[in-house]
GROMACS .gro file of C-alpha atoms in nm:
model
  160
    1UNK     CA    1  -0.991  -2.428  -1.145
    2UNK     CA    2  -1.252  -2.650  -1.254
    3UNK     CA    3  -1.401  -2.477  -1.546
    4UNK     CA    4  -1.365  -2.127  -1.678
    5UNK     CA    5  -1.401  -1.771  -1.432
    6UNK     CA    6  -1.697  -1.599  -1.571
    7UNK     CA    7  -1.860  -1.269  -1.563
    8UNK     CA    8  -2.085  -1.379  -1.238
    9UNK     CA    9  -1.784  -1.524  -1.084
   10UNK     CA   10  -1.581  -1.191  -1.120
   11UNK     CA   11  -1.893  -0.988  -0.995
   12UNK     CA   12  -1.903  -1.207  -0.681
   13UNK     CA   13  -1.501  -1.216  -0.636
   14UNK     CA   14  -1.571  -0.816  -0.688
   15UNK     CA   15  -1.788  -0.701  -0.431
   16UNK     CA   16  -1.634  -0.984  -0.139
   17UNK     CA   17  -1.338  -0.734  -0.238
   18UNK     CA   18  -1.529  -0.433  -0.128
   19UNK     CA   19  -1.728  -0.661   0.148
   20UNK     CA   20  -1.584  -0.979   0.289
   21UNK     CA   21  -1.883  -0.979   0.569
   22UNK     CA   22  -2.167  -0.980   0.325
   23UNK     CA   23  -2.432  -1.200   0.377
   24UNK     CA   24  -2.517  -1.526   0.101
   25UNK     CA   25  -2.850  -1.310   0.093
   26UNK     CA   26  -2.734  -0.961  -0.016
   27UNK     CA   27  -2.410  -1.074  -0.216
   28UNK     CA   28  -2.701  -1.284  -0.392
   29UNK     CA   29  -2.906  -1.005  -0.515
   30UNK     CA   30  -2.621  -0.801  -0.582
   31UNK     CA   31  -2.536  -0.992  -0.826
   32UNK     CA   32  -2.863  -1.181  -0.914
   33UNK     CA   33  -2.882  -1.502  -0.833
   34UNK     CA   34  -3.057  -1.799  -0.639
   35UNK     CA   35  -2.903  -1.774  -0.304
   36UNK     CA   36  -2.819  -2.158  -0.351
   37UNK     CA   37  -2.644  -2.034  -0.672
   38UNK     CA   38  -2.472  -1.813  -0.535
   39UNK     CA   39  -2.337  -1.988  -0.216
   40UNK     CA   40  -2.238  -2.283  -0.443
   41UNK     CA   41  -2.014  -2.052  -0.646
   42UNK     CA   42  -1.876  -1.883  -0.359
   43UNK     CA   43  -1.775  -2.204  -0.261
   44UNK     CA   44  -1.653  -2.314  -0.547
   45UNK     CA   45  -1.388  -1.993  -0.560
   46UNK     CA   46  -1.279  -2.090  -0.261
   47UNK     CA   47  -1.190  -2.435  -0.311
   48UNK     CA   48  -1.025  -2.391  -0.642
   49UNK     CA   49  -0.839  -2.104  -0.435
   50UNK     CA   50  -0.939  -1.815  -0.678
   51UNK     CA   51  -1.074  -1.693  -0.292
   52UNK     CA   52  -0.771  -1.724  -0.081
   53UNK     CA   53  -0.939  -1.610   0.277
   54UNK     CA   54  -1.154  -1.327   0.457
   55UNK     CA   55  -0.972  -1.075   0.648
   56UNK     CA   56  -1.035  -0.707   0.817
   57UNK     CA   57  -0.828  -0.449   0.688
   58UNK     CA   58  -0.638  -0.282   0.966
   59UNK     CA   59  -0.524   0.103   0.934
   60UNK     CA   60  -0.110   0.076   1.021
   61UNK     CA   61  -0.106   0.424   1.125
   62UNK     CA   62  -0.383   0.409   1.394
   63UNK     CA   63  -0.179   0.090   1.531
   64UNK     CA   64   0.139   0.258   1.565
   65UNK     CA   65   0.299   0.148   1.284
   66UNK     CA   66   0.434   0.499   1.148
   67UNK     CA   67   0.677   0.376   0.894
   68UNK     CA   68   0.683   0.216   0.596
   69UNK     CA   69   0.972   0.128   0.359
   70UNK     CA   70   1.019  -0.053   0.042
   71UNK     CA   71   1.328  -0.208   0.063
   72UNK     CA   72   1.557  -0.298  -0.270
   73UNK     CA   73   1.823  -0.609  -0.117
   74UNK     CA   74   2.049  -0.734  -0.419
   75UNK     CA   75   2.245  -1.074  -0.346
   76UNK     CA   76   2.550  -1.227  -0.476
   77UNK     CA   77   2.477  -1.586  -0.389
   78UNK     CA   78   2.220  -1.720  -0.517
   79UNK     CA   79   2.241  -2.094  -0.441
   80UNK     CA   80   1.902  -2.280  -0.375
   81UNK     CA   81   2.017  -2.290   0.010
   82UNK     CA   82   2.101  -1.952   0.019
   83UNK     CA   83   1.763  -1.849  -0.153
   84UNK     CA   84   1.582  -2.091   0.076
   85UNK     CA   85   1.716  -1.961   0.354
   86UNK     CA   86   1.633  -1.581   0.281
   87UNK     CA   87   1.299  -1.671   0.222
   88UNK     CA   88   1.264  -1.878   0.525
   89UNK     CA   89   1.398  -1.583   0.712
   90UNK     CA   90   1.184  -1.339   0.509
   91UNK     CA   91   0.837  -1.511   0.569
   92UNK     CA   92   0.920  -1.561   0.918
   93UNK     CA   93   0.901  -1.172   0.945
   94UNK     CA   94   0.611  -1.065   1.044
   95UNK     CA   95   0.742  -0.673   0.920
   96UNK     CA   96   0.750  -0.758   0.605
   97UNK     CA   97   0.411  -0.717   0.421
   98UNK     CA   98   0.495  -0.833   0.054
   99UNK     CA   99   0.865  -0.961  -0.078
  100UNK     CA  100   0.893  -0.993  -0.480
  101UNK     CA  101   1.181  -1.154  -0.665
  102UNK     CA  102   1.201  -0.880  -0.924
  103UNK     CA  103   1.394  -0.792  -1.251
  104UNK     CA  104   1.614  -0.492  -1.241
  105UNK     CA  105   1.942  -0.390  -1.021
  106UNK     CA  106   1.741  -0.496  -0.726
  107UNK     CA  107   1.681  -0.876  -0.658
  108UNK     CA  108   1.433  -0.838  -0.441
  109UNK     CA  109   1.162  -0.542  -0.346
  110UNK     CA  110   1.006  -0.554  -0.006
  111UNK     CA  111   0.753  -0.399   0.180
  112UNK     CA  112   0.808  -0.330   0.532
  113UNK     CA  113   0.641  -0.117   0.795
  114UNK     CA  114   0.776  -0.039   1.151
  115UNK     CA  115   0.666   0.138   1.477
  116UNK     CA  116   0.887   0.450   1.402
  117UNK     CA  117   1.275   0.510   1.283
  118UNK     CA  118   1.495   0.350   1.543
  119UNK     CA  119   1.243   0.036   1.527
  120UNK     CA  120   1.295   0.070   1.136
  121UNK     CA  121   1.654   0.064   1.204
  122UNK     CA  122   1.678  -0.236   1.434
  123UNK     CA  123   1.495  -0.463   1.165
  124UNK     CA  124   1.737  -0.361   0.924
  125UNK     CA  125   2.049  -0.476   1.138
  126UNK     CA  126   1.917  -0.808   1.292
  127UNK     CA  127   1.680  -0.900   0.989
  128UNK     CA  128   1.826  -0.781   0.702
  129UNK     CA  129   2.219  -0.807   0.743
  130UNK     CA  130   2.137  -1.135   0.816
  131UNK     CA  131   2.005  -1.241   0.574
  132UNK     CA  132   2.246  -1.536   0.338
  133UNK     CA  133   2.453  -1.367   0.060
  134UNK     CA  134   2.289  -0.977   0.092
  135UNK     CA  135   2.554  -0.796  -0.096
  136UNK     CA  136   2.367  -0.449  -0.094
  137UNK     CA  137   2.032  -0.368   0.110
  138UNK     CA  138   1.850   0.043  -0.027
  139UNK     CA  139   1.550   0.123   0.177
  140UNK     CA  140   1.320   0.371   0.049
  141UNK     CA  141   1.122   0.580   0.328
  142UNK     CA  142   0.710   0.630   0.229
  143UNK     CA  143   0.658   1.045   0.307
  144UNK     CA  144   0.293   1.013   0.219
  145UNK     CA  145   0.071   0.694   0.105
  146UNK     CA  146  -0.138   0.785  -0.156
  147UNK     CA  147  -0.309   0.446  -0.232
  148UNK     CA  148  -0.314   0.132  -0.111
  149UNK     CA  149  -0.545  -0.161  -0.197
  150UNK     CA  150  -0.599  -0.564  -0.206
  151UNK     CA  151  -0.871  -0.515  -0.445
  152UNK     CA  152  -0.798  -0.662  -0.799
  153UNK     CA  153  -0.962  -0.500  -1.091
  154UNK     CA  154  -1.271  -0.642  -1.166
  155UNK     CA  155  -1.315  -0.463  -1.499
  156UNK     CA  156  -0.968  -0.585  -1.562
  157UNK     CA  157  -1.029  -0.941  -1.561
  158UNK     CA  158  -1.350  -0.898  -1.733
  159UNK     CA  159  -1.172  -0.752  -2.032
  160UNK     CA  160  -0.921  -1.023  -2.107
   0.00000   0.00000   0.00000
């Protein structure tokens, strides 16, 4: 990024968290500034890519999507082509929310979500066995969600 992330920078990053449709005009007195100020950082965030995108945030239960899993796959070949290849097949799968390379047993935690059980089920045969090298694949069933969020801390960064 061209030049530091300060505290007016984190205030606007902050509420586009909680508001991705507000207006130039009221994310400008939120966090008082010239509206030309204000636009020009916004801007700015997004072409460094501190701002990735905009989207609406969709509730996966009204939409049918009753299940979600986080899924622990281990691997015993772990060859660039193999590990290009699962993640090839992994971001071509529009199930899977997140996918982390992670430290542990596991060597990689996903997040998937699926119409119901038998839908689950079928992902897990024709997506996951597939995958190159898989040498163990643990899914963990969500009974309740408790939280979920996008939003970064704000007071977070601020403290560093």
């Amino acid at each position: 990024m061209h030049g530091a992330v300060d505290k007016v920078d984190i205030a606007i990053c902050d509420r586009l968290q909680r508001d991705g449709r507000l207006s130039n005009v009221k994310l400008s007195q939120q966090v008082a500034l010239s509206e030309a100020s204000c636009w020009r950082r916004q801007k700015r965030l997004e072409e460094c890519g501190v701002i990735e995108g905009y989207q609406a945030i969709l509730n996966r239960k009204k939409l049918g999507l009753g299940v979600m899993a986080f899924v622990q796959i281990s691997c015993t070949d772990h060859s660039e082509e193999a590990t290009a290849r699962f993640e090839s097949i992994i971001a071509c799968a529009p199930q899977v929310l997140s996918c982390h390379n992670t430290t542990g047993e596991a060597d990689f935690l996903l997040q998937v979500v699926a119409r119901d059980l038998d839908s689950y089920s079928r992902f897990v045969e024709k997506v996951l066995r597939a995958l190159p090298g898989v040498s163990s694949i643990r899914s963990n069933l969500s009974l309740r969600e408790m939280k979920t969020t996008n939003r970064l801390p704000a007071g977070e960064i601020l403290s560093i």
